[in-house]
Amino acid sequence: MSGLETRTVSRDSLFLLASIRVEQDAEIHKVRVRNLSDGGMMGEGNIRVQRGNRLEIEMRNIGKIAGSVAWVQDDRFGIAFDEEIDSQYARSPAPKADLPEGMTLDRSWRHRAPSPPDPANLRKV
């Protein structure tokens, strides 16, 4: 690592999923993003990476980012992005999908709580 103290860089602790493709590999791995800053992230998952591996990371609202593995410890690893991002976009809700004209999405009330009972039908104890 460089002599630059990176612990002062603002990080967002969060729980997101990202898709990662390791250099020269066609397989895409899903990993958990444990923290995210404008310059990098810490990921966790069942993926074999080594320090220096080149990666392509894809995250919600941010898109594809190129980077390299900075460190590895057990199933966690640090990634340094090639270019800075705006990490706050990852916290934003996912954009709504464009629906064809006239089509709407109906909410599912399958898990809604039942209506309260009618007081007239309750037994007195």
CSV table of N, CA and C in Angstrom, one decimal, residues 23-125:
chain,number,residue,atom,x,y,z
A,23,GLU,N,-10.9,-10.8,-14.2
A,23,GLU,CA,-10.2,-10.7,-15.5
A,23,GLU,C,-10.1,-12.1,-16.3
A,24,GLN,N,-10.4,-12.0,-17.5
A,24,GLN,CA,-10.3,-13.1,-18.5
A,24,GLN,C,-11.2,-14.3,-18.1
A,25,ASP,N,-12.2,-14.1,-17.2
A,25,ASP,CA,-13.1,-15.1,-16.8
A,25,ASP,C,-14.5,-14.7,-17.2
A,26,ALA,N,-15.2,-15.6,-17.8
A,26,ALA,CA,-16.6,-15.3,-18.3
A,26,ALA,C,-17.6,-15.4,-17.2
A,27,GLU,N,-17.3,-16.1,-16.1
A,27,GLU,CA,-18.2,-16.3,-15.0
A,27,GLU,C,-18.5,-15.1,-14.2
A,28,ILE,N,-19.7,-14.8,-13.9
A,28,ILE,CA,-20.1,-13.7,-13.1
A,28,ILE,C,-20.4,-14.1,-11.7
A,29,HIS,N,-19.8,-13.5,-10.7
A,29,HIS,CA,-20.1,-13.9,-9.3
A,29,HIS,C,-20.9,-12.8,-8.6
A,30,LYS,N,-21.8,-13.3,-7.7
A,30,LYS,CA,-22.6,-12.3,-6.9
A,30,LYS,C,-21.8,-12.2,-5.5
A,31,VAL,N,-21.6,-11.0,-5.1
A,31,VAL,CA,-20.9,-10.8,-3.8
A,31,VAL,C,-21.7,-9.7,-3.0
A,32,ARG,N,-21.5,-9.7,-1.7
A,32,ARG,CA,-22.0,-8.7,-0.8
A,32,ARG,C,-21.1,-7.6,-0.7
A,33,VAL,N,-21.6,-6.4,-0.8
A,33,VAL,CA,-20.8,-5.1,-0.6
A,33,VAL,C,-21.0,-4.7,0.8
A,34,ARG,N,-19.9,-4.8,1.6
A,34,ARG,CA,-19.9,-4.5,3.0
A,34,ARG,C,-19.7,-3.1,3.3
A,35,ASN,N,-18.9,-2.4,2.6
A,35,ASN,CA,-18.8,-0.9,2.7
A,35,ASN,C,-18.3,-0.4,1.3
A,36,LEU,N,-18.6,0.8,1.1
A,36,LEU,CA,-18.4,1.5,-0.2
A,36,LEU,C,-18.0,2.9,0.0
A,37,SER,N,-16.9,3.3,-0.7
A,37,SER,CA,-16.5,4.7,-0.8
A,37,SER,C,-16.4,5.1,-2.2
A,38,ASP,N,-16.1,6.3,-2.5
A,38,ASP,CA,-16.0,6.8,-3.9
A,38,ASP,C,-14.8,6.1,-4.6
A,39,GLY,N,-13.8,5.7,-3.8
A,39,GLY,CA,-12.6,5.1,-4.4
A,39,GLY,C,-12.5,3.6,-4.4
A,40,GLY,N,-13.4,2.9,-3.7
A,40,GLY,CA,-13.3,1.5,-3.6
A,40,GLY,C,-14.4,0.9,-2.7
A,41,MET,N,-14.3,-0.4,-2.5
A,41,MET,CA,-15.3,-1.2,-1.7
A,41,MET,C,-14.7,-2.4,-1.0
A,42,MET,N,-15.4,-2.9,0.0
A,42,MET,CA,-15.0,-4.2,0.5
A,42,MET,C,-16.1,-5.1,0.2
A,43,GLY,N,-15.8,-6.2,-0.4
A,43,GLY,CA,-16.7,-7.3,-0.8
A,43,GLY,C,-16.5,-8.5,0.0
A,44,GLU,N,-17.6,-9.3,0.0
A,44,GLU,CA,-17.5,-10.6,0.7
A,44,GLU,C,-18.3,-11.6,-0.1
A,45,GLY,N,-17.7,-12.8,-0.3
A,45,GLY,CA,-18.4,-13.8,-1.0
A,45,GLY,C,-17.5,-15.0,-1.4
A,46,ASN,N,-18.1,-15.9,-2.0
A,46,ASN,CA,-17.5,-17.2,-2.4
A,46,ASN,C,-16.8,-17.0,-3.8
A,47,ILE,N,-15.7,-16.3,-3.8
A,47,ILE,CA,-15.1,-16.0,-5.1
A,47,ILE,C,-13.6,-16.0,-4.8
A,48,ARG,N,-12.8,-16.6,-5.7
A,48,ARG,CA,-11.4,-16.7,-5.5
A,48,ARG,C,-10.7,-15.6,-6.3
A,49,VAL,N,-10.1,-14.6,-5.5
A,49,VAL,CA,-9.4,-13.5,-6.1
A,49,VAL,C,-8.1,-13.4,-5.4
A,50,GLN,N,-7.1,-12.8,-6.0
A,50,GLN,CA,-5.8,-12.5,-5.5
A,50,GLN,C,-5.5,-11.1,-5.6
A,51,ARG,N,-4.6,-10.6,-4.8
A,51,ARG,CA,-4.2,-9.2,-4.8
A,51,ARG,C,-3.7,-8.9,-6.2
A,52,GLY,N,-4.2,-7.8,-6.8
A,52,GLY,CA,-3.7,-7.5,-8.2
A,52,GLY,C,-4.7,-7.9,-9.3
A,53,ASN,N,-5.6,-8.9,-9.0
A,53,ASN,CA,-6.5,-9.3,-10.0
A,53,ASN,C,-7.3,-8.1,-10.5
A,54,ARG,N,-7.5,-8.0,-11.8
A,54,ARG,CA,-8.4,-7.0,-12.4
A,54,ARG,C,-9.8,-7.5,-12.4
A,55,LEU,N,-10.7,-6.6,-12.1
A,55,LEU,CA,-12.1,-6.9,-12.0
A,55,LEU,C,-13.0,-5.9,-12.7
A,56,GLU,N,-14.2,-6.4,-13.1
A,56,GLU,CA,-15.3,-5.6,-13.5
A,56,GLU,C,-16.4,-5.8,-12.6
A,57,ILE,N,-16.8,-4.7,-11.9
A,57,ILE,CA,-17.9,-4.7,-10.9
A,57,ILE,C,-19.1,-4.0,-11.4
A,58,GLU,N,-20.3,-4.6,-11.2
A,58,GLU,CA,-21.5,-3.9,-11.6
A,58,GLU,C,-22.4,-3.8,-10.3
A,59,MET,N,-22.9,-2.6,-10.0
A,59,MET,CA,-23.7,-2.3,-8.9
A,59,MET,C,-24.9,-1.5,-9.3
A,60,ARG,N,-26.0,-1.7,-8.6
A,60,ARG,CA,-27.3,-1.0,-8.8
A,60,ARG,C,-27.0,0.5,-8.8
A,61,ASN,N,-27.6,1.2,-9.8
A,61,ASN,CA,-27.6,2.7,-9.9
A,61,ASN,C,-26.2,3.2,-10.3
A,62,ILE,N,-25.2,2.4,-10.3
A,62,ILE,CA,-23.8,2.9,-10.6
A,62,ILE,C,-23.4,2.3,-11.9
A,63,GLY,N,-23.7,1.1,-12.2
A,63,GLY,CA,-23.3,0.5,-13.5
A,63,GLY,C,-22.0,-0.3,-13.3
A,64,LYS,N,-21.3,-0.4,-14.4
A,64,LYS,CA,-20.0,-1.2,-14.4
A,64,LYS,C,-18.8,-0.3,-14.0
A,65,ILE,N,-18.0,-0.8,-13.2
A,65,ILE,CA,-16.8,-0.1,-12.7
A,65,ILE,C,-15.6,-1.0,-12.9
A,66,ALA,N,-14.5,-0.5,-13.3
A,66,ALA,CA,-13.2,-1.3,-13.4
A,66,ALA,C,-12.4,-1.1,-12.1
A,67,GLY,N,-11.7,-2.1,-11.7
A,67,GLY,CA,-10.9,-2.0,-10.5
A,67,GLY,C,-9.9,-3.1,-10.3
A,68,SER,N,-9.2,-3.1,-9.2
A,68,SER,CA,-8.3,-4.2,-9.0
A,68,SER,C,-8.4,-4.6,-7.5
A,69,VAL,N,-8.0,-5.8,-7.2
A,69,VAL,CA,-8.1,-6.3,-5.8
A,69,VAL,C,-6.9,-5.7,-5.0
A,70,ALA,N,-7.2,-5.0,-3.9
A,70,ALA,CA,-6.1,-4.4,-3.1
A,70,ALA,C,-5.6,-5.3,-2.0
A,71,TRP,N,-6.5,-6.1,-1.4
A,71,TRP,CA,-6.2,-7.0,-0.4
A,71,TRP,C,-7.2,-8.2,-0.3
A,72,VAL,N,-6.9,-9.3,0.3
A,72,VAL,CA,-7.7,-10.4,0.5
A,72,VAL,C,-7.5,-11.0,1.9
A,73,GLN,N,-8.6,-11.3,2.6
A,73,GLN,CA,-8.5,-11.9,3.9
A,73,GLN,C,-9.8,-12.8,4.0
A,74,ASP,N,-9.5,-14.1,4.0
A,74,ASP,CA,-10.6,-15.1,4.1
A,74,ASP,C,-11.6,-14.9,2.9
A,75,ASP,N,-12.9,-14.7,3.2
A,75,ASP,CA,-13.8,-14.5,2.1
A,75,ASP,C,-14.1,-13.0,1.9
A,76,ARG,N,-13.3,-12.1,2.4
A,76,ARG,CA,-13.5,-10.7,2.2
A,76,ARG,C,-12.3,-10.2,1.4
A,77,PHE,N,-12.6,-9.1,0.7
A,77,PHE,CA,-11.5,-8.5,-0.2
A,77,PHE,C,-11.8,-7.0,-0.4
A,78,GLY,N,-10.7,-6.3,-0.6
A,78,GLY,CA,-10.9,-4.9,-0.9
A,78,GLY,C,-10.6,-4.6,-2.4
A,79,ILE,N,-11.4,-3.7,-3.0
A,79,ILE,CA,-11.2,-3.4,-4.4
A,79,ILE,C,-11.0,-1.9,-4.5
A,80,ALA,N,-9.9,-1.5,-5.2
A,80,ALA,CA,-9.7,-0.1,-5.5
A,80,ALA,C,-10.2,0.2,-6.9
A,81,PHE,N,-11.1,1.1,-7.1
A,81,PHE,CA,-11.7,1.5,-8.4
A,81,PHE,C,-10.7,2.2,-9.2
A,82,ASP,N,-10.7,2.1,-10.5
A,82,ASP,CA,-9.8,2.8,-11.4
A,82,ASP,C,-10.2,4.3,-11.4
A,83,GLU,N,-11.5,4.6,-11.4
A,83,GLU,CA,-12.0,5.9,-11.3
A,83,GLU,C,-12.9,6.1,-10.2
A,84,GLU,N,-13.0,7.3,-9.6
A,84,GLU,CA,-13.9,7.5,-8.5
A,84,GLU,C,-15.3,7.5,-9.0
A,85,ILE,N,-16.2,7.1,-8.1
A,85,ILE,CA,-17.7,7.1,-8.4
A,85,ILE,C,-18.4,7.9,-7.3
A,86,ASP,N,-19.6,8.2,-7.5
A,86,ASP,CA,-20.4,8.8,-6.5
A,86,ASP,C,-21.2,7.7,-5.7
A,87,SER,N,-20.6,7.3,-4.6
A,87,SER,CA,-21.1,6.1,-3.8
A,87,SER,C,-22.5,6.3,-3.3
A,88,GLN,N,-23.0,7.6,-3.2
A,88,GLN,CA,-24.3,7.8,-2.7
A,88,GLN,C,-25.4,7.3,-3.7
A,89,TYR,N,-25.1,7.2,-5.0
A,89,TYR,CA,-26.0,6.6,-5.9
A,89,TYR,C,-26.4,5.2,-5.6
A,90,ALA,N,-25.5,4.4,-5.0
A,90,ALA,CA,-25.8,3.0,-4.6
A,90,ALA,C,-26.9,3.0,-3.5
A,91,ARG,N,-27.0,4.0,-2.7
A,91,ARG,CA,-28.0,4.0,-1.6
A,91,ARG,C,-29.4,4.4,-2.2
A,92,SER,N,-29.4,5.0,-3.3
A,92,SER,CA,-30.7,5.5,-3.9
A,92,SER,C,-31.6,4.3,-4.3
A,93,PRO,N,-32.9,4.4,-4.2
A,93,PRO,CA,-33.8,3.3,-4.7
A,93,PRO,C,-33.5,3.1,-6.2
A,94,ALA,N,-33.7,1.8,-6.5
A,94,ALA,CA,-33.5,1.4,-7.9
A,94,ALA,C,-34.5,2.2,-8.8
A,95,PRO,N,-34.2,2.6,-10.0
A,95,PRO,CA,-35.1,3.3,-10.9
A,95,PRO,C,-36.3,2.4,-11.2
A,96,LYS,N,-37.5,3.0,-11.4
A,96,LYS,CA,-38.6,2.3,-11.7
A,96,LYS,C,-38.5,1.8,-13.2
A,97,ALA,N,-38.9,0.6,-13.5
A,97,ALA,CA,-38.9,0.1,-14.9
A,97,ALA,C,-39.9,0.8,-15.7
A,98,ASP,N,-39.6,1.1,-16.9
A,98,ASP,CA,-40.5,1.7,-17.9
A,98,ASP,C,-41.5,0.6,-18.3
A,99,LEU,N,-42.8,0.9,-18.1
A,99,LEU,CA,-43.8,-0.1,-18.4
A,99,LEU,C,-44.5,0.3,-19.8
A,100,PRO,N,-44.9,-0.7,-20.5
A,100,PRO,CA,-45.6,-0.3,-21.8
A,100,PRO,C,-46.8,0.5,-21.5
A,101,GLU,N,-47.2,1.4,-22.4
A,101,GLU,CA,-48.4,2.3,-22.2
A,101,GLU,C,-49.6,1.5,-21.9
A,102,GLY,N,-50.3,1.9,-20.8
A,102,GLY,CA,-51.6,1.3,-20.4
A,102,GLY,C,-51.3,0.2,-19.4
A,103,MET,N,-50.1,-0.2,-19.1
A,103,MET,CA,-49.8,-1.3,-18.2
A,103,MET,C,-49.5,-0.7,-16.8
A,104,THR,N,-50.1,-1.3,-15.8
A,104,THR,CA,-49.8,-0.8,-14.4
A,104,THR,C,-49.4,-2.0,-13.6
A,105,LEU,N,-48.7,-1.7,-12.5
A,105,LEU,CA,-48.3,-2.7,-11.5
A,105,LEU,C,-49.3,-2.7,-10.4
A,106,ASP,N,-49.9,-3.8,-10.1
A,106,ASP,CA,-50.8,-3.9,-8.9
A,106,ASP,C,-50.1,-4.4,-7.7
A,107,ARG,N,-50.3,-3.8,-6.6
A,107,ARG,CA,-49.7,-4.2,-5.3
A,107,ARG,C,-50.3,-5.5,-4.9
A,108,SER,N,-49.5,-6.3,-4.3
A,108,SER,CA,-49.9,-7.6,-3.8
A,108,SER,C,-50.3,-7.4,-2.3
A,109,TRP,N,-51.5,-7.7,-1.9
A,109,TRP,CA,-51.9,-7.6,-0.6
A,109,TRP,C,-52.0,-8.9,0.1
A,110,ARG,N,-51.3,-9.9,-0.5
A,110,ARG,CA,-51.3,-11.3,0.1
A,110,ARG,C,-50.8,-11.3,1.5
A,111,HIS,N,-49.9,-10.5,1.9
A,111,HIS,CA,-49.3,-10.5,3.3
A,111,HIS,C,-49.9,-9.4,4.2
A,112,ARG,N,-51.0,-8.8,3.8
A,112,ARG,CA,-51.6,-7.8,4.6
A,112,ARG,C,-52.3,-8.4,5.8
A,113,ALA,N,-52.3,-7.7,6.9
A,113,ALA,CA,-52.9,-8.2,8.2
A,113,ALA,C,-54.4,-8.2,8.0
A,114,PRO,N,-55.1,-9.2,8.6
A,114,PRO,CA,-56.5,-9.3,8.5
A,114,PRO,C,-57.2,-8.1,9.1
A,115,SER,N,-58.4,-7.9,8.7
A,115,SER,CA,-59.2,-6.8,9.3
A,115,SER,C,-59.5,-7.1,10.7
A,116,PRO,N,-59.7,-6.0,11.6
A,116,PRO,CA,-60.0,-6.3,13.0
A,116,PRO,C,-61.4,-6.9,13.1
A,117,PRO,N,-61.6,-7.7,14.1
A,117,PRO,CA,-63.0,-8.3,14.3
A,117,PRO,C,-64.0,-7.2,14.6
A,118,ASP,N,-65.3,-7.6,14.3
A,118,ASP,CA,-66.4,-6.7,14.6
A,118,ASP,C,-66.7,-6.9,16.1
A,119,PRO,N,-66.7,-5.8,16.9
A,119,PRO,CA,-66.9,-5.8,18.3
A,119,PRO,C,-68.2,-6.5,18.7
A,120,ALA,N,-69.2,-6.4,17.9
A,120,ALA,CA,-70.5,-7.0,18.2
A,120,ALA,C,-70.4,-8.5,18.2
A,121,ASN,N,-69.5,-9.1,17.5
A,121,ASN,CA,-69.3,-10.6,17.4
A,121,ASN,C,-68.3,-11.1,18.5
A,122,LEU,N,-67.8,-10.3,19.3
A,122,LEU,CA,-66.8,-10.8,20.4
A,122,LEU,C,-67.6,-11.3,21.6
A,123,ARG,N,-67.0,-12.4,22.2
A,123,ARG,CA,-67.6,-12.9,23.4
A,123,ARG,C,-67.2,-12.1,24.6
A,124,LYS,N,-68.0,-12.0,25.5
A,124,LYS,CA,-67.7,-11.3,26.8
A,124,LYS,C,-67.1,-12.3,27.8
A,125,VAL,N,-66.0,-12.0,28.4
A,125,VAL,CA,-65.4,-12.9,29.4
A,125,VAL,C,-65.4,-12.3,30.8
